[in-house]
PDB file of C-alpha atoms in Angstrom:
ATOM      1  CA  PHE A   1       0.003  -0.010   0.009  1.00 48.00           C
ATOM      2  CA  LEU A   2       2.907   2.346   0.540  1.00 52.00           C
ATOM      3  CA  PHE A   3       3.960   1.779  -3.095  1.00 58.00           C
ATOM      4  CA  LEU A   4       0.417   2.790  -4.230  1.00 58.00           C
ATOM      5  CA  GLY A   5       0.674   5.963  -2.163  1.00 57.00           C
ATOM      6  CA  ASP A   6       3.987   6.842  -3.861  1.00 58.00           C
ATOM      7  CA  ILE A   7       2.486   6.310  -7.305  1.00 58.00           C
ATOM      8  CA  LEU A   8      -0.519   8.480  -6.425  1.00 55.00           C
ATOM      9  CA  GLY A   9       1.779  11.150  -5.020  1.00 58.00           C
ATOM     10  CA  VAL A  10       3.717  11.320  -8.271  1.00 56.00           C
ATOM     11  CA  LEU A  11       0.571  11.331 -10.438  1.00 55.00           C
ATOM     12  CA  PHE A  12      -1.323  13.866  -8.332  1.00 56.00           C
ATOM     13  CA  PRO A  13       1.139  16.241  -6.614  1.00 55.00           C
ATOM     14  CA  GLU A  14      -0.284  18.443  -3.858  1.00 57.00           C
ATOM     15  CA  ASN A  15       0.523  21.704  -5.648  1.00 52.00           C
ATOM     16  CA  GLN A  16      -1.551  20.766  -8.730  1.00 55.00           C
ATOM     17  CA  ASN A  17      -5.268  21.489  -8.587  1.00 56.00           C
ATOM     18  CA  LEU A  18      -6.773  18.947 -11.000  1.00 53.00           C
ATOM     19  CA  ILE A  19     -10.158  20.672 -11.074  1.00 56.00           C
ATOM     20  CA  ASP A  20      -8.573  23.917 -12.259  1.00 61.00           C
ATOM     21  CA  ARG A  21      -6.540  22.085 -14.851  1.00 55.00           C
ATOM     22  CA  TRP A  22      -9.687  20.745 -16.545  1.00 55.00           C
ATOM     23  CA  ALA A  23     -11.676  23.990 -16.274  1.00 62.00           C
ATOM     24  CA  GLY A  24     -12.892  25.419 -19.590  1.00 63.00           C
ATOM     25  CA  GLU A  25     -10.577  28.446 -19.513  1.00 68.00           C
ATOM     26  CA  GLU A  26      -7.514  26.312 -18.943  1.00 62.00           C
ATOM     27  CA  ILE A  27      -8.352  23.898 -21.733  1.00 61.00           C
ATOM     28  CA  SER A  28      -9.073  26.828 -24.088  1.00 67.00           C
ATOM     29  CA  ARG A  29      -5.813  28.502 -23.141  1.00 67.00           C
ATOM     30  CA  GLY A  30      -3.863  25.325 -23.844  1.00 69.00           C
ATOM     31  CA  GLY A  31      -5.513  24.899 -27.232  1.00 74.00           C
ATOM     32  CA  ASN A  32      -4.797  28.523 -28.179  1.00 80.00           C
ATOM     33  CA  GLU A  33      -1.135  28.199 -27.162  1.00 84.00           C
ATOM     34  CA  ARG A  34      -0.744  25.045 -29.223  1.00 84.00           C
ATOM     35  CA  LEU A  35      -2.342  26.656 -32.251  1.00 86.00           C
ATOM     36  CA  HIS A  36      -0.010  29.652 -31.806  1.00 88.00           C
ATOM     37  CA  VAL A  37       3.064  27.383 -31.753  1.00 89.00           C
ATOM     38  CA  GLN A  38       1.831  25.477 -34.837  1.00 90.00           C
ATOM     39  CA  THR A  39       1.276  28.827 -36.636  1.00 92.00           C
ATOM     40  CA  LEU A  40       4.750  30.002 -35.670  1.00 93.00           C
ATOM     41  CA  MET A  41       6.283  26.809 -37.025  1.00 93.00           C
ATOM     42  CA  LEU A  42       4.339  26.933 -40.313  1.00 93.00           C
ATOM     43  CA  ASN A  43       5.238  30.630 -40.792  1.00 94.00           C
ATOM     44  CA  GLU A  44       8.889  29.802 -40.127  1.00 93.00           C
ATOM     45  CA  LEU A  45       8.749  27.016 -42.693  1.00 94.00           C
ATOM     46  CA  ALA A  46       7.056  29.284 -45.276  1.00 93.00           C
ATOM     47  CA  ASP A  47       9.762  31.951 -44.769  1.00 94.00           C
ATOM     48  CA  ALA A  48      12.670  29.482 -44.933  1.00 93.00           C
ATOM     49  CA  GLY A  49      12.531  28.664 -48.619  1.00 91.00           C
ATOM     50  CA  VAL A  50      11.979  25.715 -50.933  1.00 93.00           C
ATOM     51  CA  SER A  51      14.762  23.450 -49.596  1.00 93.00           C
ATOM     52  CA  SER A  52      13.293  23.758 -46.068  1.00 93.00           C
ATOM     53  CA  LEU A  53       9.865  22.922 -47.440  1.00 93.00           C
ATOM     54  CA  ILE A  54      11.333  19.757 -48.941  1.00 95.00           C
ATOM     55  CA  PHE A  55      13.598  18.720 -46.048  1.00 95.00           C
ATOM     56  CA  GLY A  56      12.244  20.715 -43.139  1.00 94.00           C
ATOM     57  CA  LEU A  57      13.788  23.111 -40.649  1.00 94.00           C
ATOM     58  CA  GLY A  58      15.593  20.309 -38.825  1.00 92.00           C
ATOM     59  CA  ALA A  59      14.858  17.927 -35.986  1.00 88.00           C
ATOM     60  CA  SER A  60      13.677  19.665 -32.830  1.00 88.00           C
ATOM     61  CA  SER A  61      13.766  23.065 -34.517  1.00 91.00           C
ATOM     62  CA  SER A  62      10.464  23.830 -32.848  1.00 89.00           C
ATOM     63  CA  PHE A  63      12.369  24.370 -29.590  1.00 88.00           C
ATOM     64  CA  SER A  64      14.570  27.064 -31.150  1.00 89.00           C
ATOM     65  CA  VAL A  65      11.617  28.739 -32.888  1.00 90.00           C
ATOM     66  CA  ALA A  66       8.865  28.464 -30.240  1.00 88.00           C
ATOM     67  CA  GLY A  67      10.493  26.938 -27.148  1.00 88.00           C
ATOM     68  CA  ILE A  68       8.170  23.929 -27.248  1.00 87.00           C
ATOM     69  CA  TYR A  69       7.057  21.259 -29.694  1.00 86.00           C
ATOM     70  CA  PRO A  70       3.814  21.878 -31.634  1.00 87.00           C
ATOM     71  CA  HIS A  71       1.766  19.081 -29.981  1.00 86.00           C
ATOM     72  CA  ASN A  72       0.788  17.721 -33.395  1.00 89.00           C
ATOM     73  CA  ILE A  73       2.965  15.133 -35.053  1.00 90.00           C
ATOM     74  CA  PHE A  74       1.847  16.032 -38.568  1.00 91.00           C
ATOM     75  CA  VAL A  75       2.655  19.751 -38.151  1.00 92.00           C
ATOM     76  CA  GLU A  76       5.861  18.750 -36.434  1.00 92.00           C
ATOM     77  CA  ALA A  77       6.803  16.330 -39.230  1.00 93.00           C
ATOM     78  CA  LEU A  78       6.075  18.914 -41.944  1.00 95.00           C
ATOM     79  CA  THR A  79       7.925  21.791 -40.265  1.00 94.00           C
ATOM     80  CA  GLU A  80      10.881  19.840 -38.867  1.00 93.00           C
ATOM     81  CA  LEU A  81      11.284  17.048 -41.418  1.00 94.00           C
ATOM     82  CA  GLY A  82       9.663  18.650 -44.512  1.00 95.00           C
ATOM     83  CA  VAL A  83       7.546  17.078 -47.192  1.00 96.00           C
ATOM     84  CA  VAL A  84       9.970  14.125 -47.342  1.00 96.00           C
ATOM     85  CA  GLY A  85       9.624  13.338 -43.653  1.00 94.00           C
ATOM     86  CA  THR A  86       5.879  13.849 -43.683  1.00 95.00           C
ATOM     87  CA  ALA A  87       5.581  11.474 -46.641  1.00 96.00           C
ATOM     88  CA  VAL A  88       7.572   8.849 -44.725  1.00 93.00           C
ATOM     89  CA  LEU A  89       5.329   9.282 -41.692  1.00 91.00           C
ATOM     90  CA  ILE A  90       2.131   9.016 -43.788  1.00 92.00           C
ATOM     91  CA  PHE A  91       3.552   5.975 -45.655  1.00 90.00           C
ATOM     92  CA  PHE A  92       4.363   4.275 -42.323  1.00 86.00           C
ATOM     93  CA  LEU A  93       0.908   4.892 -40.873  1.00 85.00           C
ATOM     94  CA  SER A  94      -0.817   3.853 -44.073  1.00 84.00           C
ATOM     95  CA  LYS A  95       1.059   0.540 -43.998  1.00 79.00           C
ATOM     96  CA  VAL A  96      -0.983  -0.225 -40.908  1.00 76.00           C
ATOM     97  CA  LEU A  97      -4.349   1.178 -41.962  1.00 76.00           C
ATOM     98  CA  LEU A  98      -4.549   0.117 -45.615  1.00 76.00           C
ATOM     99  CA  PRO A  99      -4.270  -3.665 -45.035  1.00 69.00           C
ATOM    100  CA  PHE A 100      -7.282  -3.425 -42.749  1.00 66.00           C
ATOM    101  CA  ILE A 101      -9.409  -2.011 -45.587  1.00 65.00           C
ATOM    102  CA  ARG A 102      -8.604  -5.110 -47.663  1.00 63.00           C
ATOM    103  CA  LEU A 103      -9.001  -7.396 -44.639  1.00 57.00           C
ATOM    104  CA  ASN A 104     -12.376  -5.916 -43.745  1.00 56.00           C
ATOM    105  CA  SER A 105     -14.141  -8.147 -46.329  1.00 57.00           C
ATOM    106  CA  SER A 106     -13.427 -11.152 -44.069  1.00 56.00           C
ATOM    107  CA  VAL A 107     -16.307 -11.260 -41.616  1.00 57.00           C
ATOM    108  CA  SER A 108     -14.592 -13.728 -39.286  1.00 58.00           C
ATOM    109  CA  TRP A 109     -11.685 -11.374 -38.548  1.00 60.00           C
ATOM    110  CA  ARG A 110     -13.509  -8.054 -38.749  1.00 66.00           C
ATOM    111  CA  GLY A 111     -13.772  -7.610 -34.977  1.00 72.00           C
ATOM    112  CA  THR A 112     -10.084  -8.258 -34.287  1.00 71.00           C
ATOM    113  CA  GLY A 113      -8.909  -6.020 -37.107  1.00 70.00           C
ATOM    114  CA  SER A 114     -11.335  -3.289 -36.110  1.00 75.00           C
ATOM    115  CA  LEU A 115     -10.054  -3.349 -32.560  1.00 78.00           C
ATOM    116  CA  LEU A 116      -6.384  -3.093 -33.647  1.00 77.00           C
ATOM    117  CA  VAL A 117      -6.982  -0.377 -36.190  1.00 76.00           C
ATOM    118  CA  SER A 118      -9.220   1.585 -33.777  1.00 82.00           C
ATOM    119  CA  PHE A 119      -6.369   1.666 -31.271  1.00 82.00           C
ATOM    120  CA  VAL A 120      -3.969   2.916 -33.932  1.00 81.00           C
ATOM    121  CA  ALA A 121      -6.495   5.571 -35.026  1.00 83.00           C
ATOM    122  CA  TYR A 122      -6.900   6.629 -31.366  1.00 85.00           C
ATOM    123  CA  LEU A 123      -3.137   6.954 -30.969  1.00 84.00           C
ATOM    124  CA  ILE A 124      -2.961   9.034 -34.155  1.00 84.00           C
ATOM    125  CA  LEU A 125      -5.690  11.365 -32.865  1.00 83.00           C
ATOM    126  CA  VAL A 126      -4.012  11.719 -29.499  1.00 82.00           C
ATOM    127  CA  SER A 127      -0.698  12.501 -31.184  1.00 83.00           C
ATOM    128  CA  MET A 128      -2.409  15.298 -33.093  1.00 80.00           C
ATOM    129  CA  LYS A 129      -3.354  16.925 -29.798  1.00 77.00           C
ATOM    130  CA  GLN A 130      -0.630  16.236 -27.327  1.00 74.00           C
ATOM    131  CA  GLY A 131       2.149  14.219 -28.895  1.00 71.00           C
ATOM    132  CA  ASN A 132       5.483  14.842 -30.480  1.00 82.00           C
ATOM    133  CA  ILE A 133       7.277  12.668 -33.005  1.00 83.00           C
ATOM    134  CA  TYR A 134      10.094  11.653 -30.696  1.00 81.00           C
ATOM    135  CA  GLY A 135       7.735  10.784 -27.876  1.00 81.00           C
ATOM    136  CA  ALA A 136       5.215   8.833 -29.927  1.00 83.00           C
ATOM    137  CA  THR A 137       6.847   5.529 -29.073  1.00 83.00           C
ATOM    138  CA  LEU A 138       3.521   3.874 -28.261  1.00 82.00           C
ATOM    139  CA  LEU A 139       2.049   4.831 -31.648  1.00 85.00           C
ATOM    140  CA  PHE A 140       5.069   3.667 -33.654  1.00 85.00           C
ATOM    141  CA  GLY A 141       5.607   0.556 -31.527  1.00 84.00           C
ATOM    142  CA  PHE A 142       2.002  -0.470 -31.802  1.00 82.00           C
ATOM    143  CA  CYS A 143       2.070   0.094 -35.568  1.00 81.00           C
ATOM    144  CA  LEU A 144       5.098  -2.185 -35.788  1.00 82.00           C
ATOM    145  CA  VAL A 145       3.103  -4.878 -33.968  1.00 81.00           C
ATOM    146  CA  VAL A 146      -0.218  -4.350 -35.744  1.00 78.00           C
ATOM    147  CA  ASN A 147       1.112  -4.596 -39.288  1.00 76.00           C
ATOM    148  CA  PRO A 148       2.397  -8.187 -38.959  1.00 79.00           C
ATOM    149  CA  VAL A 149      -0.673  -9.212 -36.987  1.00 78.00           C
ATOM    150  CA  LEU A 150      -3.000  -7.890 -39.676  1.00 74.00           C
ATOM    151  CA  SER A 151      -0.887  -9.598 -42.303  1.00 75.00           C
ATOM    152  CA  ASP A 152      -1.170 -12.927 -40.439  1.00 79.00           C
ATOM    153  CA  ILE A 153      -4.926 -12.447 -40.076  1.00 75.00           C
ATOM    154  CA  LYS A 154      -5.193 -11.808 -43.827  1.00 74.00           C
ATOM    155  CA  LYS A 155      -3.182 -14.966 -44.637  1.00 79.00           C
ATOM    156  CA  GLU A 156      -5.286 -17.056 -42.215  1.00 79.00           C
ATOM    157  CA  SER A 157      -8.455 -15.671 -43.675  1.00 74.00           C
ATOM    158  CA  ALA A 158      -7.325 -16.562 -47.217  1.00 77.00           C
ATOM    159  CA  ARG A 159      -6.303 -20.054 -46.036  1.00 82.00           C
ATOM    160  CA  LEU A 160      -9.753 -20.658 -44.463  1.00 78.00           C
ATOM    161  CA  ARG A 161     -11.505 -19.509 -47.656  1.00 77.00           C
ATOM    162  CA  ASN A 162      -9.458 -21.920 -49.804  1.00 81.00           C
ATOM    163  CA  ARG A 163     -10.382 -24.964 -47.737  1.00 75.00           C
TER     164      ARG A 163
END
């Protein structure tokens, strides 16, 4: 029970008022600040020229421009890694989501595939609100696991149809 108390103490420090944190004004302020940082980064990218549009401003450049990351991995990828990095990110995520569309015709595996892809979609949505590329380890790790699982499901579904 002492261990549980330590965990709760770390998660909910005494000097943090959780009710105030989730008040409407605080949530609105946080959203406005994130939008401001994203706008700063996009303006910096627009002013930097064509090569920066292609290859980005550089990894973690948001800290030198705005002092914080943009809290949106797609804006972060575009501004820091350019069109090339954003294309790689979209390709990686589509490698997980596109096989599900093909797999969805198999009724027997639809529930499992839906669950896996729903979790990936949730992680993508969360990363568009509060994530950063270098901290999105759960998203990328889960994508690395989901892709082979969906591939195995697809193979098993084809095997059962051919019986």
